């Protein structure tokens, strides 16, 4: 398995534009997480899904942020409109909960977003 | 509420010297604690879990419920230990899958 796959790896956009980040979790994993990483705040959980259903979106900063998981192998995080303060590295992670599961999250390589 | 505190944003240690990365947590129930590490140009990955009580790459961490701490230790630092380290917590009851991360400590090993 190639692990969690995120695209794009880098995104540079102008303020006001829509940004869509994509994630493909590890096959068979039933949890998917979106995180934002900044120097000041570290790693913050934005939202997570279980079996494609959003469970907790309390970390989503504003209505400008939205996330979907239309099927078990794909999720998107959208920012519309984007602002310079959204500049950060966004990580996707997935995990599996089952008999013998060790509650380990597997992270993608991240998307570095710069909003000018 | 769950909270994880890593008091040091930056830590520099000479090669061969002992390393201790501090982590304190706040949680009313039974916690599960983790250390995740991000090496340069690599993905964030699990280093160790307190439940496993194992030593990985020479690192150990003991859960101290009295002091609500989970400090990461290594007796002799190596240059390849330079990385970003995150302490994380989940509740063993309720939503076990949700992790709360600290703000991270960047460890630099000086040759």
mmCIF file of C-alpha atoms in Angstrom:
data_model
loop_
_atom_site.group_PDB
_atom_site.id
_atom_site.type_symbol
_atom_site.label_atom_id
_atom_site.label_comp_id
_atom_site.label_asym_id
_atom_site.label_seq_id
_atom_site.Cartn_x
_atom_site.Cartn_y
_atom_site.Cartn_z
ATOM 1 C CA UNK A 1 0.000 0.000 0.000
ATOM 2 C CA UNK A 2 1.283 3.470 -0.879
ATOM 3 C CA UNK A 3 -0.043 4.850 2.363
ATOM 4 C CA UNK A 4 -2.229 7.912 2.691
ATOM 5 C CA UNK A 5 -2.037 9.957 -0.498
ATOM 6 C CA UNK A 6 -2.594 13.699 -0.529
ATOM 7 C CA UNK A 7 -2.724 16.078 -3.445
ATOM 8 C CA UNK A 8 -1.515 18.551 -4.334
ATOM 9 C CA UNK A 9 1.751 18.630 -2.383
ATOM 10 C CA UNK A 10 2.003 22.384 -2.750
ATOM 11 C CA UNK A 11 -0.649 24.952 -3.495
ATOM 12 C CA UNK A 12 -0.142 28.647 -4.011
ATOM 13 C CA UNK A 13 -3.226 30.748 -4.498
ATOM 14 C CA UNK A 14 -4.454 34.292 -4.165
ATOM 15 C CA UNK A 15 -6.697 35.543 -1.430
ATOM 16 C CA UNK A 16 -10.338 34.977 -2.248
ATOM 17 C CA UNK A 17 -9.805 31.933 -4.410
ATOM 18 C CA UNK A 18 -11.263 28.517 -3.698
ATOM 19 C CA UNK A 19 -8.837 25.814 -2.625
ATOM 20 C CA UNK A 20 -9.527 22.078 -2.654
ATOM 21 C CA UNK A 21 -7.253 19.600 -0.945
ATOM 22 C CA UNK A 22 -7.590 15.896 -1.612
ATOM 23 C CA UNK A 23 -6.904 12.742 0.343
ATOM 24 C CA UNK A 24 -6.980 9.021 -0.340
ATOM 25 C CA UNK A 25 -6.837 6.993 2.877
ATOM 26 C CA UNK A 26 -5.253 3.588 3.289
ATOM 27 C CA UNK A 27 -7.544 0.907 1.915
ATOM 28 C CA UNK A 28 -9.578 -0.723 4.662
ATOM 29 C CA UNK A 29 -9.216 2.125 7.124
ATOM 30 C CA UNK A 30 -12.516 3.379 8.489
ATOM 31 C CA UNK A 31 -11.388 6.640 10.099
ATOM 32 C CA UNK A 32 -10.122 9.702 8.265
ATOM 33 C CA UNK A 33 -8.760 12.857 9.877
ATOM 34 C CA UNK A 34 -7.884 16.318 8.603
ATOM 35 C CA UNK A 35 -5.282 18.347 10.512
ATOM 36 C CA UNK A 36 -3.712 21.760 10.117
ATOM 37 C CA UNK A 37 -0.114 22.375 11.165
ATOM 38 C CA UNK A 38 1.257 25.826 11.969
ATOM 39 C CA UNK A 39 4.303 27.026 13.858
ATOM 40 C CA UNK A 40 2.225 28.766 16.477
ATOM 41 C CA UNK A 41 -0.480 26.192 17.137
ATOM 42 C CA UNK A 42 1.175 22.937 16.176
ATOM 43 C CA UNK A 43 -1.087 20.176 14.895
ATOM 44 C CA UNK A 44 -4.806 20.898 15.159
ATOM 45 C CA UNK A 45 -7.586 18.460 14.335
ATOM 46 C CA UNK A 46 -10.079 20.046 11.971
ATOM 47 C CA UNK A 47 -12.568 17.252 11.339
ATOM 48 C CA UNK A 48 -12.741 13.492 11.258
ATOM 49 C CA UNK A 49 -14.932 10.883 9.608
ATOM 50 C CA UNK A 50 -15.944 7.349 10.487
ATOM 51 C CA UNK A 51 -17.217 5.182 7.633
ATOM 52 C CA UNK A 52 -17.512 8.327 5.479
ATOM 53 C CA UNK A 53 -19.714 10.120 8.042
ATOM 54 C CA UNK A 54 -18.427 13.317 9.718
ATOM 55 C CA UNK A 55 -18.206 12.687 13.447
ATOM 56 C CA UNK A 56 -16.620 15.816 14.878
ATOM 57 C CA UNK A 57 -16.091 19.062 12.996
ATOM 58 C CA UNK A 58 -15.580 21.240 16.051
ATOM 59 C CA UNK A 59 -12.064 22.059 14.924
ATOM 60 C CA UNK A 60 -13.133 23.588 11.625
ATOM 61 C CA UNK A 61 -12.206 27.241 12.078
ATOM 62 C CA UNK A 62 -14.924 28.935 10.078
ATOM 63 C CA UNK A 63 -17.743 28.392 7.620
ATOM 64 C CA UNK A 64 -15.202 29.005 4.887
ATOM 65 C CA UNK A 65 -13.926 25.494 5.593
ATOM 66 C CA UNK A 66 -15.835 22.407 4.521
ATOM 67 C CA UNK A 67 -14.961 18.731 4.175
ATOM 68 C CA UNK A 68 -16.590 15.807 2.450
ATOM 69 C CA UNK A 69 -16.026 12.101 2.156
ATOM 70 C CA UNK A 70 -18.193 10.810 -0.691
ATOM 71 C CA UNK A 71 -16.775 7.298 -0.462
ATOM 72 C CA UNK A 72 -14.321 5.210 1.545
ATOM 73 C CA UNK A 73 -11.388 6.049 -0.679
ATOM 74 C CA UNK A 74 -11.633 9.806 -1.098
ATOM 75 C CA UNK A 75 -12.033 12.962 0.932
ATOM 76 C CA UNK A 76 -11.746 16.676 0.209
ATOM 77 C CA UNK A 77 -11.109 19.725 2.341
ATOM 78 C CA UNK A 78 -12.280 22.942 0.739
ATOM 79 C CA UNK A 79 -11.572 26.530 1.688
ATOM 80 C CA UNK A 80 -13.747 29.152 0.057
ATOM 81 C CA UNK A 81 -12.804 31.963 0.018
ATOM 82 C CA UNK A 82 -9.201 31.488 1.095
ATOM 83 C CA UNK A 83 -7.360 34.039 3.244
ATOM 84 C CA UNK A 84 -3.640 34.547 3.970
ATOM 85 C CA UNK A 85 -4.098 33.265 7.532
ATOM 86 C CA UNK A 86 -5.101 29.882 6.083
ATOM 87 C CA UNK A 87 -1.512 29.366 4.983
ATOM 88 C CA UNK A 88 -0.333 26.182 6.688
ATOM 89 C CA UNK A 89 0.435 22.540 6.055
ATOM 90 C CA UNK A 90 -2.692 20.416 5.920
ATOM 91 C CA UNK A 91 -2.410 16.747 6.792
ATOM 92 C CA UNK A 92 -4.742 13.877 6.202
ATOM 93 C CA UNK A 93 -4.497 10.728 8.301
ATOM 94 C CA UNK A 94 -6.367 7.453 8.469
ATOM 95 C CA UNK A 95 -6.739 4.669 10.991
ATOM 96 C CA UNK A 96 -8.481 1.385 11.505
ATOM 97 C CA UNK A 97 -10.609 0.361 14.431
ATOM 98 C CA UNK A 98 -11.099 -3.315 14.730
ATOM 99 C CA UNK A 99 -10.147 -6.315 16.788
ATOM 100 C CA UNK A 100 -6.492 -5.976 17.659
ATOM 101 C CA UNK A 101 -6.262 -2.486 16.157
ATOM 102 C CA UNK A 102 -3.637 -0.375 17.863
ATOM 103 C CA UNK A 103 -5.250 3.057 17.445
ATOM 104 C CA UNK A 104 -2.409 4.276 15.241
ATOM 105 C CA UNK A 105 -2.944 7.086 12.768
ATOM 106 C CA UNK A 106 -1.096 7.001 9.449
ATOM 107 C CA UNK A 107 -0.354 10.376 7.955
ATOM 108 C CA UNK A 108 -0.078 11.607 4.414
ATOM 109 C CA UNK A 109 2.804 13.751 3.234
ATOM 110 C CA UNK A 110 0.746 16.904 3.631
ATOM 111 C CA UNK A 111 -0.264 19.800 1.412
ATOM 112 C CA UNK A 112 1.613 23.047 1.925
ATOM 113 C CA UNK A 113 -0.840 25.873 1.243
ATOM 114 C CA UNK A 114 0.253 29.439 0.672
ATOM 115 C CA UNK A 115 -2.423 32.088 0.270
ATOM 116 C CA UNK A 116 -1.027 35.356 -1.046
ATOM 117 C CA UNK B 1 -11.469 18.613 27.951
ATOM 118 C CA UNK B 2 -8.272 17.051 26.662
ATOM 119 C CA UNK B 3 -5.104 19.101 26.576
ATOM 120 C CA UNK B 4 -1.474 18.296 25.865
ATOM 121 C CA UNK B 5 1.340 20.658 26.779
ATOM 122 C CA UNK B 6 4.849 20.527 25.405
ATOM 123 C CA UNK B 7 6.638 23.397 27.120
ATOM 124 C CA UNK B 8 9.680 23.492 24.843
ATOM 125 C CA UNK B 9 9.288 24.557 21.223
ATOM 126 C CA UNK B 10 12.990 24.097 20.571
ATOM 127 C CA UNK B 11 15.548 21.834 22.231
ATOM 128 C CA UNK B 12 19.218 21.450 21.337
ATOM 129 C CA UNK B 13 21.309 18.629 22.729
ATOM 130 C CA UNK B 14 24.860 17.524 22.038
ATOM 131 C CA UNK B 15 25.419 14.155 20.443
ATOM 132 C CA UNK B 16 25.896 11.523 23.113
ATOM 133 C CA UNK B 17 24.111 13.547 25.787
ATOM 134 C CA UNK B 18 20.791 12.456 27.339
ATOM 135 C CA UNK B 19 17.564 13.718 25.829
ATOM 136 C CA UNK B 20 14.296 14.464 27.578
ATOM 137 C CA UNK B 21 11.304 15.908 25.769
ATOM 138 C CA UNK B 22 8.616 17.008 28.175
ATOM 139 C CA UNK B 23 4.909 16.308 27.818
ATOM 140 C CA UNK B 24 2.150 17.024 30.302
ATOM 141 C CA UNK B 25 -1.494 16.276 29.777
ATOM 142 C CA UNK B 26 -4.888 17.114 31.174
ATOM 143 C CA UNK B 27 -7.650 14.538 30.959
ATOM 144 C CA UNK B 28 -10.285 13.450 33.453
ATOM 145 C CA UNK B 29 -10.461 9.799 32.444
ATOM 146 C CA UNK B 30 -7.943 7.116 31.515
ATOM 147 C CA UNK B 31 -5.645 8.402 28.808
ATOM 148 C CA UNK B 32 -3.734 6.699 26.056
ATOM 149 C CA UNK B 33 -0.520 8.569 25.275
ATOM 150 C CA UNK B 34 1.591 8.577 22.142
ATOM 151 C CA UNK B 35 4.725 10.147 20.754
ATOM 152 C CA UNK B 36 4.742 10.922 17.033
ATOM 153 C CA UNK B 37 7.860 12.040 15.159
ATOM 154 C CA UNK B 38 8.424 13.891 11.897
ATOM 155 C CA UNK B 39 11.902 13.610 10.416
ATOM 156 C CA UNK B 40 13.017 16.051 7.746
ATOM 157 C CA UNK B 41 11.179 15.401 4.475
ATOM 158 C CA UNK B 42 9.295 12.462 5.945
ATOM 159 C CA UNK B 43 5.753 11.898 7.091
ATOM 160 C CA UNK B 44 4.576 12.224 10.636
ATOM 161 C CA UNK B 45 4.721 8.739 12.099
ATOM 162 C CA UNK B 46 4.161 6.961 15.362
ATOM 163 C CA UNK B 47 7.245 6.602 17.536
ATOM 164 C CA UNK B 48 5.777 4.834 20.534
ATOM 165 C CA UNK B 49 2.647 4.267 22.617
ATOM 166 C CA UNK B 50 2.529 4.057 26.374
ATOM 167 C CA UNK B 51 0.373 0.929 26.233
ATOM 168 C CA UNK B 52 3.110 -0.963 24.400
ATOM 169 C CA UNK B 53 5.734 -0.134 27.029
ATOM 170 C CA UNK B 54 8.421 -0.566 24.410
ATOM 171 C CA UNK B 55 11.657 1.127 23.465
ATOM 172 C CA UNK B 56 11.878 2.418 19.909
ATOM 173 C CA UNK B 57 15.154 3.727 18.484
ATOM 174 C CA UNK B 58 16.419 3.900 22.053
ATOM 175 C CA UNK B 59 13.548 6.125 23.196
ATOM 176 C CA UNK B 60 11.298 5.301 26.122
ATOM 177 C CA UNK B 61 8.408 7.102 27.750
ATOM 178 C CA UNK B 62 6.675 6.292 30.994
ATOM 179 C CA UNK B 63 3.180 7.417 31.840
ATOM 180 C CA UNK B 64 3.156 9.104 35.245
ATOM 181 C CA UNK B 65 -0.462 9.538 36.241
ATOM 182 C CA UNK B 66 0.429 11.337 39.462
ATOM 183 C CA UNK B 67 2.311 14.042 37.590
ATOM 184 C CA UNK B 68 0.143 13.687 34.447
ATOM 185 C CA UNK B 69 3.291 13.439 32.371
ATOM 186 C CA UNK B 70 4.604 11.335 29.521
ATOM 187 C CA UNK B 71 8.150 12.547 28.972
ATOM 188 C CA UNK B 72 10.215 11.053 26.150
ATOM 189 C CA UNK B 73 13.742 10.023 27.056
ATOM 190 C CA UNK B 74 16.854 8.670 25.438
ATOM 191 C CA UNK B 75 20.138 8.158 27.297
ATOM 192 C CA UNK B 76 22.486 9.009 24.405
ATOM 193 C CA UNK B 77 21.374 11.305 21.597
ATOM 194 C CA UNK B 78 22.273 10.527 18.000
ATOM 195 C CA UNK B 79 22.353 12.932 15.070
ATOM 196 C CA UNK B 80 19.526 11.071 13.349
ATOM 197 C CA UNK B 81 17.251 11.913 16.280
ATOM 198 C CA UNK B 82 16.944 15.489 15.015
ATOM 199 C CA UNK B 83 13.250 15.884 14.192
ATOM 200 C CA UNK B 84 9.937 17.374 15.277
ATOM 201 C CA UNK B 85 8.312 15.448 18.120
ATOM 202 C CA UNK B 86 4.628 15.579 19.023
ATOM 203 C CA UNK B 87 3.025 14.189 22.140
ATOM 204 C CA UNK B 88 -0.596 13.113 21.685
ATOM 205 C CA UNK B 89 -3.450 11.894 23.846
ATOM 206 C CA UNK B 90 -6.661 9.964 23.331
ATOM 207 C CA UNK B 91 -9.238 8.827 25.823
ATOM 208 C CA UNK B 92 -9.475 5.094 26.410
ATOM 209 C CA UNK B 93 -13.196 5.524 26.965
ATOM 210 C CA UNK B 94 -15.484 7.340 24.600
ATOM 211 C CA UNK B 95 -13.961 8.523 21.352
ATOM 212 C CA UNK B 96 -10.694 6.667 21.397
ATOM 213 C CA UNK B 97 -9.793 7.519 17.815
ATOM 214 C CA UNK B 98 -9.601 11.275 18.344
ATOM 215 C CA UNK B 99 -6.086 12.454 19.134
ATOM 216 C CA UNK B 100 -5.190 15.734 20.783
ATOM 217 C CA UNK B 101 -1.673 16.827 19.910
ATOM 218 C CA UNK B 102 0.695 19.142 21.706
ATOM 219 C CA UNK B 103 2.353 22.002 19.853
ATOM 220 C CA UNK B 104 5.494 19.963 19.262
ATOM 221 C CA UNK B 105 9.181 20.222 20.144
ATOM 222 C CA UNK B 106 11.863 20.573 17.514
ATOM 223 C CA UNK B 107 14.869 18.582 18.657
ATOM 224 C CA UNK B 108 18.260 19.400 17.193
ATOM 225 C CA UNK B 109 21.249 17.196 17.925
ATOM 226 C CA UNK B 110 24.519 19.100 17.801
ATOM 227 C CA UNK B 111 27.403 17.017 16.389
#
